[in-house]
Amino acid sequence: MSWKIIILVSAFLLSVSGIAAQKLTADEIVKKHIEAIGKSDEIAKINNQTAFGNVSFTILRAGGVGGDGKIVISSEARKFLLGMSFQIPNYRLETIVFDGKDYKISYVMNNARSQLGNYIFRYSEILKEGLLGGVLSTGWALRRLSETGAKIRLDGTKKIKSETGDSETERDAYLINYVPRSGSDTEVRIFIDKENFQHLRTEYRRIISALQGATPDASASRRERREILIEDFSNFKRVNNLNLPQRYKIYLMIEGQSQTLEYEWKAVFSNFYFNQQLDPDSFKVK
């Protein structure tokens, strides 16, 4: 083989590898992510979907205080319901409902919401944009970008831990920043698995500046308030021709002036139902 042919072959191989290594755009990643959920005709068949399972609630900085219960996530188009019930005296029921326009978040005790309910109530765009519940919802934000007009931006990749059965593995994930059309003070970051394009995580971060004190010394001692909500999705399996997570975790951290609060909800879904005759009041907010 002449040197000229060798050079041509080498140049060809380099060009092919270069094309393969080209970076995907945010839109291309989202497209592959939707394809990873299921074929478009299979997704189109789903009018509503409901997931039932067990959930454990833990107050992380209180020696494991919490309890076990049941969880349901149900959705129909943009409508969404997250319900959890526990045998905990001051936290028996958590209900978060969105009817496609308005929302309702239940009180858990004495006209007070839980820390999770209060977070969603204050930052309701999480519900309105179809972010809460991720791929477990038919109203999932990344499936409706053309409707909402939200902006997405690829911000590189990051390694994150993902559960596989009872163990954890480290996954490379694309980091996509999500900004609602109307804007938001909450930073939303969505993590898509770099290999299989499954939805691994959504992070919501909010930083509230410290209030100014009466004196310079008082101001210096005050800290900003950080609020972080994280949804993790793992152990994906094929259900009704869709790839859906069997495990779901919510982590909430509120770091204030005098203390840091941390909460965790870990769910395992055992049953999925599709295109059922849902109770008309399932998504009722009034």
mmCIF file of C-alpha atoms in Angstrom:
data_model
loop_
_atom_site.group_PDB
_atom_site.id
_atom_site.type_symbol
_atom_site.label_atom_id
_atom_site.label_comp_id
_atom_site.label_asym_id
_atom_site.label_seq_id
_atom_site.Cartn_x
_atom_site.Cartn_y
_atom_site.Cartn_z
ATOM 1 C CA MET A 1 0.000 0.000 0.000
ATOM 2 C CA SER A 2 1.492 3.323 -1.023
ATOM 3 C CA TRP A 3 2.081 6.141 1.422
ATOM 4 C CA LYS A 4 -0.527 8.205 -0.436
ATOM 5 C CA ILE A 5 -3.236 5.593 0.210
ATOM 6 C CA ILE A 6 -2.206 5.253 3.859
ATOM 7 C CA ILE A 7 -2.476 9.000 4.318
ATOM 8 C CA LEU A 8 -5.919 9.064 2.674
ATOM 9 C CA VAL A 9 -7.185 6.190 4.846
ATOM 10 C CA SER A 10 -5.820 7.832 7.995
ATOM 11 C CA ALA A 11 -7.453 11.137 7.094
ATOM 12 C CA PHE A 12 -10.759 9.357 6.513
ATOM 13 C CA LEU A 13 -10.617 7.560 9.865
ATOM 14 C CA LEU A 14 -9.786 10.781 11.659
ATOM 15 C CA SER A 15 -12.701 12.571 10.034
ATOM 16 C CA VAL A 16 -15.097 9.763 10.994
ATOM 17 C CA SER A 17 -13.905 9.751 14.603
ATOM 18 C CA GLY A 18 -14.201 13.527 14.670
ATOM 19 C CA ILE A 19 -17.824 13.359 13.564
ATOM 20 C CA ALA A 20 -18.575 10.732 16.221
ATOM 21 C CA ALA A 21 -16.991 12.911 18.871
ATOM 22 C CA GLN A 22 -18.962 16.005 17.955
ATOM 23 C CA LYS A 23 -20.818 17.445 20.885
ATOM 24 C CA LEU A 24 -24.571 17.113 20.953
ATOM 25 C CA THR A 25 -26.676 20.219 21.392
ATOM 26 C CA ALA A 26 -29.204 20.588 24.212
ATOM 27 C CA ASP A 27 -32.053 20.057 21.728
ATOM 28 C CA GLU A 28 -30.436 16.885 20.372
ATOM 29 C CA ILE A 29 -29.973 15.523 23.890
ATOM 30 C CA VAL A 30 -33.616 16.201 24.734
ATOM 31 C CA LYS A 31 -34.722 14.488 21.524
ATOM 32 C CA LYS A 32 -32.675 11.388 22.384
ATOM 33 C CA HIS A 33 -34.013 11.536 25.939
ATOM 34 C CA ILE A 34 -37.623 11.433 24.703
ATOM 35 C CA GLU A 35 -36.726 8.520 22.423
ATOM 36 C CA ALA A 36 -35.236 6.746 25.461
ATOM 37 C CA ILE A 37 -38.616 6.930 27.220
ATOM 38 C CA GLY A 38 -40.323 5.107 24.363
ATOM 39 C CA LYS A 39 -41.361 5.242 20.739
ATOM 40 C CA SER A 40 -43.394 8.321 19.833
ATOM 41 C CA ASP A 41 -46.476 6.261 18.927
ATOM 42 C CA GLU A 42 -46.317 4.418 22.267
ATOM 43 C CA ILE A 43 -46.002 7.688 24.191
ATOM 44 C CA ALA A 44 -48.934 9.125 22.228
ATOM 45 C CA LYS A 45 -51.151 6.238 23.379
ATOM 46 C CA ILE A 46 -50.808 7.260 27.031
ATOM 47 C CA ASN A 47 -53.682 9.464 28.188
ATOM 48 C CA ASN A 48 -52.873 9.065 31.859
ATOM 49 C CA GLN A 49 -50.486 7.099 34.028
ATOM 50 C CA THR A 50 -50.344 6.256 37.715
ATOM 51 C CA ALA A 51 -47.547 4.791 39.828
ATOM 52 C CA PHE A 52 -48.117 3.237 43.268
ATOM 53 C CA GLY A 53 -45.506 2.166 45.778
ATOM 54 C CA ASN A 54 -43.940 2.399 49.208
ATOM 55 C CA VAL A 55 -42.144 5.433 50.555
ATOM 56 C CA SER A 56 -39.963 6.153 53.579
ATOM 57 C CA PHE A 57 -39.602 9.620 55.087
ATOM 58 C CA THR A 58 -36.561 10.622 57.129
ATOM 59 C CA ILE A 59 -35.532 13.797 58.916
ATOM 60 C CA LEU A 60 -31.811 13.444 58.293
ATOM 61 C CA ARG A 61 -30.506 15.582 61.154
ATOM 62 C CA ALA A 62 -32.799 14.101 63.777
ATOM 63 C CA GLY A 63 -31.334 10.657 64.312
ATOM 64 C CA GLY A 64 -33.402 9.003 61.604
ATOM 65 C CA VAL A 65 -36.793 10.221 62.817
ATOM 66 C CA GLY A 66 -39.497 9.534 60.238
ATOM 67 C CA GLY A 67 -41.649 6.661 59.077
ATOM 68 C CA ASP A 68 -42.860 4.478 56.228
ATOM 69 C CA GLY A 69 -45.924 4.948 54.087
ATOM 70 C CA LYS A 70 -47.494 4.785 50.651
ATOM 71 C CA ILE A 71 -46.985 6.983 47.586
ATOM 72 C CA VAL A 72 -48.944 7.649 44.416
ATOM 73 C CA ILE A 73 -47.987 9.779 41.420
ATOM 74 C CA SER A 74 -50.745 10.246 38.871
ATOM 75 C CA SER A 75 -50.879 12.444 35.786
ATOM 76 C CA GLU A 76 -53.061 13.205 32.804
ATOM 77 C CA ALA A 77 -51.686 15.573 30.162
ATOM 78 C CA ARG A 78 -50.432 18.504 32.289
ATOM 79 C CA LYS A 79 -52.485 17.538 35.354
ATOM 80 C CA PHE A 80 -50.437 16.115 38.207
ATOM 81 C CA LEU A 81 -50.940 14.538 41.623
ATOM 82 C CA LEU A 82 -48.336 13.538 44.200
ATOM 83 C CA GLY A 83 -49.781 11.944 47.318
ATOM 84 C CA MET A 84 -48.054 10.338 50.295
ATOM 85 C CA SER A 85 -49.567 8.903 53.475
ATOM 86 C CA PHE A 86 -47.753 8.011 56.699
ATOM 87 C CA GLN A 87 -48.501 6.716 60.173
ATOM 88 C CA ILE A 88 -46.749 9.732 61.665
ATOM 89 C CA PRO A 89 -48.832 11.812 64.121
ATOM 90 C CA ASN A 90 -47.812 15.224 62.778
ATOM 91 C CA TYR A 91 -47.306 14.157 59.159
ATOM 92 C CA ARG A 92 -50.057 11.828 58.030
ATOM 93 C CA LEU A 93 -50.733 13.102 54.534
ATOM 94 C CA GLU A 94 -48.903 15.042 51.817
ATOM 95 C CA THR A 95 -50.943 16.051 48.771
ATOM 96 C CA ILE A 96 -49.671 18.184 45.888
ATOM 97 C CA VAL A 97 -52.147 18.730 43.043
ATOM 98 C CA PHE A 98 -52.014 20.683 39.781
ATOM 99 C CA ASP A 99 -55.070 20.813 37.503
ATOM 100 C CA GLY A 100 -53.249 22.265 34.514
ATOM 101 C CA LYS A 101 -53.830 25.862 35.634
ATOM 102 C CA ASP A 102 -54.097 26.089 39.410
ATOM 103 C CA TYR A 103 -52.555 24.106 42.228
ATOM 104 C CA LYS A 104 -53.317 23.008 45.771
ATOM 105 C CA ILE A 105 -50.932 21.819 48.452
ATOM 106 C CA SER A 106 -52.420 20.304 51.572
ATOM 107 C CA TYR A 107 -51.836 21.384 55.133
ATOM 108 C CA VAL A 108 -50.354 18.653 57.281
ATOM 109 C CA MET A 109 -51.132 20.078 60.719
ATOM 110 C CA ASN A 110 -52.722 23.223 62.206
ATOM 111 C CA ASN A 111 -52.961 25.087 58.884
ATOM 112 C CA ALA A 112 -49.250 24.530 58.258
ATOM 113 C CA ARG A 113 -47.687 22.804 55.278
ATOM 114 C CA SER A 114 -44.738 20.461 55.415
ATOM 115 C CA GLN A 115 -41.335 21.794 54.423
ATOM 116 C CA LEU A 116 -41.745 20.056 51.056
ATOM 117 C CA GLY A 117 -45.240 21.423 50.542
ATOM 118 C CA ASN A 118 -44.131 24.890 51.561
ATOM 119 C CA TYR A 119 -41.223 24.785 49.100
ATOM 120 C CA ILE A 120 -43.481 23.788 46.191
ATOM 121 C CA PHE A 121 -46.090 26.355 47.253
ATOM 122 C CA ARG A 122 -43.548 29.196 47.211
ATOM 123 C CA TYR A 123 -41.882 28.094 43.982
ATOM 124 C CA SER A 124 -44.965 26.916 42.118
ATOM 125 C CA GLU A 125 -43.292 27.128 38.697
ATOM 126 C CA ILE A 126 -41.930 23.672 39.536
ATOM 127 C CA LEU A 127 -45.508 22.426 39.185
ATOM 128 C CA LYS A 128 -46.676 24.752 36.440
ATOM 129 C CA GLU A 129 -43.729 23.929 34.175
ATOM 130 C CA GLY A 130 -44.235 20.172 34.509
ATOM 131 C CA LEU A 131 -40.926 19.658 36.286
ATOM 132 C CA LEU A 132 -42.045 17.876 39.465
ATOM 133 C CA GLY A 133 -42.126 14.114 39.005
ATOM 134 C CA GLY A 134 -39.949 14.210 35.902
ATOM 135 C CA VAL A 135 -40.504 11.291 33.535
ATOM 136 C CA LEU A 136 -43.082 9.858 35.947
ATOM 137 C CA SER A 137 -45.465 12.557 34.699
ATOM 138 C CA THR A 138 -47.238 12.819 31.334
ATOM 139 C CA GLY A 139 -46.689 16.565 31.643
ATOM 140 C CA TRP A 140 -42.888 16.215 31.880
ATOM 141 C CA ALA A 141 -41.327 19.566 30.978
ATOM 142 C CA LEU A 142 -38.838 18.236 28.423
ATOM 143 C CA ARG A 143 -41.697 16.698 26.442
ATOM 144 C CA ARG A 144 -43.490 20.052 26.186
ATOM 145 C CA LEU A 145 -40.811 22.605 25.402
ATOM 146 C CA SER A 146 -42.628 23.783 22.277
ATOM 147 C CA GLU A 147 -45.747 24.460 24.360
ATOM 148 C CA THR A 148 -44.136 26.228 27.300
ATOM 149 C CA GLY A 149 -41.465 28.180 25.439
ATOM 150 C CA ALA A 150 -38.909 27.329 28.118
ATOM 151 C CA LYS A 151 -35.235 27.763 27.275
ATOM 152 C CA ILE A 152 -32.656 25.012 27.716
ATOM 153 C CA ARG A 153 -28.875 25.260 27.671
ATOM 154 C CA LEU A 154 -26.241 22.546 27.798
ATOM 155 C CA ASP A 155 -23.689 23.185 30.528
ATOM 156 C CA GLY A 156 -21.270 20.319 30.004
ATOM 157 C CA THR A 157 -21.279 17.002 31.826
ATOM 158 C CA LYS A 158 -21.048 15.930 35.435
ATOM 159 C CA LYS A 159 -20.670 12.678 37.341
ATOM 160 C CA ILE A 160 -23.574 11.884 39.643
ATOM 161 C CA LYS A 161 -24.449 8.885 41.789
ATOM 162 C CA SER A 162 -27.391 6.771 40.679
ATOM 163 C CA GLU A 163 -28.965 3.786 42.417
ATOM 164 C CA THR A 164 -28.956 0.427 40.669
ATOM 165 C CA GLY A 165 -30.899 -2.025 42.774
ATOM 166 C CA ASP A 166 -29.492 -1.699 46.289
ATOM 167 C CA SER A 167 -26.134 -0.282 45.198
ATOM 168 C CA GLU A 168 -24.934 3.033 43.811
ATOM 169 C CA THR A 169 -23.020 3.632 40.615
ATOM 170 C CA GLU A 170 -21.442 6.798 39.278
ATOM 171 C CA ARG A 171 -22.882 7.956 35.969
ATOM 172 C CA ASP A 172 -21.740 10.554 33.450
ATOM 173 C CA ALA A 173 -24.619 12.901 32.781
ATOM 174 C CA TYR A 174 -25.357 15.859 30.551
ATOM 175 C CA LEU A 175 -26.205 18.927 32.598
ATOM 176 C CA ILE A 176 -29.036 20.966 31.099
ATOM 177 C CA ASN A 177 -30.084 24.298 32.549
ATOM 178 C CA TYR A 178 -33.814 24.928 32.274
ATOM 179 C CA VAL A 179 -35.280 28.447 32.330
ATOM 180 C CA PRO A 180 -39.063 29.050 32.162
ATOM 181 C CA ARG A 181 -40.269 31.451 29.510
ATOM 182 C CA SER A 182 -41.268 33.976 32.184
ATOM 183 C CA GLY A 183 -37.941 33.572 33.986
ATOM 184 C CA SER A 184 -37.330 32.358 37.517
ATOM 185 C CA ASP A 185 -35.159 33.037 40.548
ATOM 186 C CA THR A 186 -34.890 29.281 41.030
ATOM 187 C CA GLU A 187 -32.013 27.602 39.211
ATOM 188 C CA VAL A 188 -33.230 24.384 37.568
ATOM 189 C CA ARG A 189 -30.670 21.794 36.456
ATOM 190 C CA ILE A 190 -31.667 18.574 34.694
ATOM 191 C CA PHE A 191 -29.263 15.626 34.418
ATOM 192 C CA ILE A 192 -29.593 13.215 31.488
ATOM 193 C CA ASP A 193 -27.538 10.006 31.400
ATOM 194 C CA LYS A 194 -24.792 10.393 28.799
ATOM 195 C CA GLU A 195 -24.985 6.744 27.729
ATOM 196 C CA ASN A 196 -28.690 5.873 27.661
ATOM 197 C CA PHE A 197 -30.266 9.372 27.868
ATOM 198 C CA GLN A 198 -32.475 8.496 30.837
ATOM 199 C CA HIS A 199 -33.555 11.236 33.231
ATOM 200 C CA LEU A 200 -31.412 10.799 36.339
ATOM 201 C CA ARG A 201 -31.926 13.950 38.363
ATOM 202 C CA THR A 202 -33.498 17.395 38.603
ATOM 203 C CA GLU A 203 -32.048 19.985 40.982
ATOM 204 C CA TYR A 204 -33.745 23.179 42.117
ATOM 205 C CA ARG A 205 -31.540 25.751 43.830
ATOM 206 C CA ARG A 206 -32.593 29.012 45.403
ATOM 207 C CA ILE A 207 -30.344 31.464 47.248
ATOM 208 C CA ILE A 208 -31.949 34.256 49.249
ATOM 209 C CA SER A 209 -29.668 37.123 50.203
ATOM 210 C CA ALA A 210 -29.216 37.870 53.889
ATOM 211 C CA LEU A 211 -31.224 40.769 55.256
ATOM 212 C CA GLN A 212 -29.280 43.855 56.200
ATOM 213 C CA GLY A 213 -28.779 44.274 59.924
ATOM 214 C CA ALA A 214 -29.208 47.408 61.999
ATOM 215 C CA THR A 215 -25.417 47.839 62.162
ATOM 216 C CA PRO A 216 -22.482 46.786 59.947
ATOM 217 C CA ASP A 217 -21.486 44.162 62.518
ATOM 218 C CA ALA A 218 -25.014 42.771 62.584
ATOM 219 C CA SER A 219 -25.079 42.583 58.787
ATOM 220 C CA ALA A 220 -21.725 40.783 58.685
ATOM 221 C CA SER A 221 -22.997 38.041 60.987
ATOM 222 C CA ARG A 222 -26.029 37.261 58.859
ATOM 223 C CA ARG A 223 -25.946 34.444 56.321
ATOM 224 C CA GLU A 224 -27.737 33.960 53.061
ATOM 225 C CA ARG A 225 -30.471 31.328 52.986
ATOM 226 C CA ARG A 226 -29.966 28.349 50.670
ATOM 227 C CA GLU A 227 -32.799 26.068 49.629
ATOM 228 C CA ILE A 228 -32.123 22.978 47.525
ATOM 229 C CA LEU A 229 -34.602 20.394 46.288
ATOM 230 C CA ILE A 230 -33.338 17.330 44.405
ATOM 231 C CA GLU A 231 -35.324 14.617 42.633
ATOM 232 C CA ASP A 232 -33.463 11.403 41.760
ATOM 233 C CA PHE A 233 -34.770 8.754 39.345
ATOM 234 C CA SER A 234 -33.221 5.300 39.059
ATOM 235 C CA ASN A 235 -33.629 1.581 38.405
ATOM 236 C CA PHE A 236 -35.363 2.078 35.058
ATOM 237 C CA LYS A 237 -37.437 -0.790 33.699
ATOM 238 C CA ARG A 238 -39.689 -1.283 30.720
ATOM 239 C CA VAL A 239 -43.357 -0.868 31.630
ATOM 240 C CA ASN A 240 -46.102 -0.815 28.996
ATOM 241 C CA ASN A 241 -43.436 -0.180 26.323
ATOM 242 C CA LEU A 242 -42.071 2.805 28.253
ATOM 243 C CA ASN A 243 -38.809 3.032 30.214
ATOM 244 C CA LEU A 244 -39.747 4.354 33.648
ATOM 245 C CA PRO A 245 -37.901 4.601 36.980
ATOM 246 C CA GLN A 246 -38.884 2.162 39.703
ATOM 247 C CA ARG A 247 -37.086 4.223 42.348
ATOM 248 C CA TYR A 248 -37.648 7.882 43.156
ATOM 249 C CA LYS A 249 -36.017 10.037 45.807
ATOM 250 C CA ILE A 250 -36.676 13.583 46.970
ATOM 251 C CA TYR A 251 -34.081 15.433 49.020
ATOM 252 C CA LEU A 252 -34.757 18.847 50.547
ATOM 253 C CA MET A 253 -32.193 21.021 52.294
ATOM 254 C CA ILE A 254 -32.952 24.385 53.871
ATOM 255 C CA GLU A 255 -29.955 26.222 55.269
ATOM 256 C CA GLY A 256 -30.948 29.258 57.289
ATOM 257 C CA GLN A 257 -29.410 31.712 59.688
ATOM 258 C CA SER A 258 -29.350 29.449 62.716
ATOM 259 C CA GLN A 259 -29.828 25.882 61.478
ATOM 260 C CA THR A 260 -29.805 23.515 58.531
ATOM 261 C CA LEU A 261 -32.785 21.242 57.894
ATOM 262 C CA GLU A 262 -32.571 18.136 55.719
ATOM 263 C CA TYR A 263 -35.354 15.782 54.669
ATOM 264 C CA GLU A 264 -35.524 12.726 52.449
ATOM 265 C CA TRP A 265 -38.330 10.765 50.818
ATOM 266 C CA LYS A 266 -37.332 7.446 49.180
ATOM 267 C CA ALA A 267 -39.917 5.613 47.087
ATOM 268 C CA VAL A 268 -40.030 2.259 45.321
ATOM 269 C CA PHE A 269 -42.860 1.799 42.837
ATOM 270 C CA SER A 270 -44.448 -1.632 42.561
ATOM 271 C CA ASN A 271 -47.381 -0.985 40.228
ATOM 272 C CA PHE A 272 -47.968 1.177 37.160
ATOM 273 C CA TYR A 273 -51.347 1.746 35.533
ATOM 274 C CA PHE A 274 -52.121 3.407 32.212
ATOM 275 C CA ASN A 275 -55.243 4.874 30.610
ATOM 276 C CA GLN A 276 -57.448 4.140 33.614
ATOM 277 C CA GLN A 277 -60.814 5.717 34.379
ATOM 278 C CA LEU A 278 -59.574 8.208 36.974
ATOM 279 C CA ASP A 279 -61.785 9.802 39.596
ATOM 280 C CA PRO A 280 -62.821 13.245 38.244
ATOM 281 C CA ASP A 281 -61.824 14.738 41.601
ATOM 282 C CA SER A 282 -58.268 13.364 41.406
ATOM 283 C CA PHE A 283 -56.911 16.692 40.189
ATOM 284 C CA LYS A 284 -59.457 18.959 41.845
ATOM 285 C CA VAL A 285 -57.911 22.010 43.519
ATOM 286 C CA LYS A 286 -61.017 23.814 44.824
#
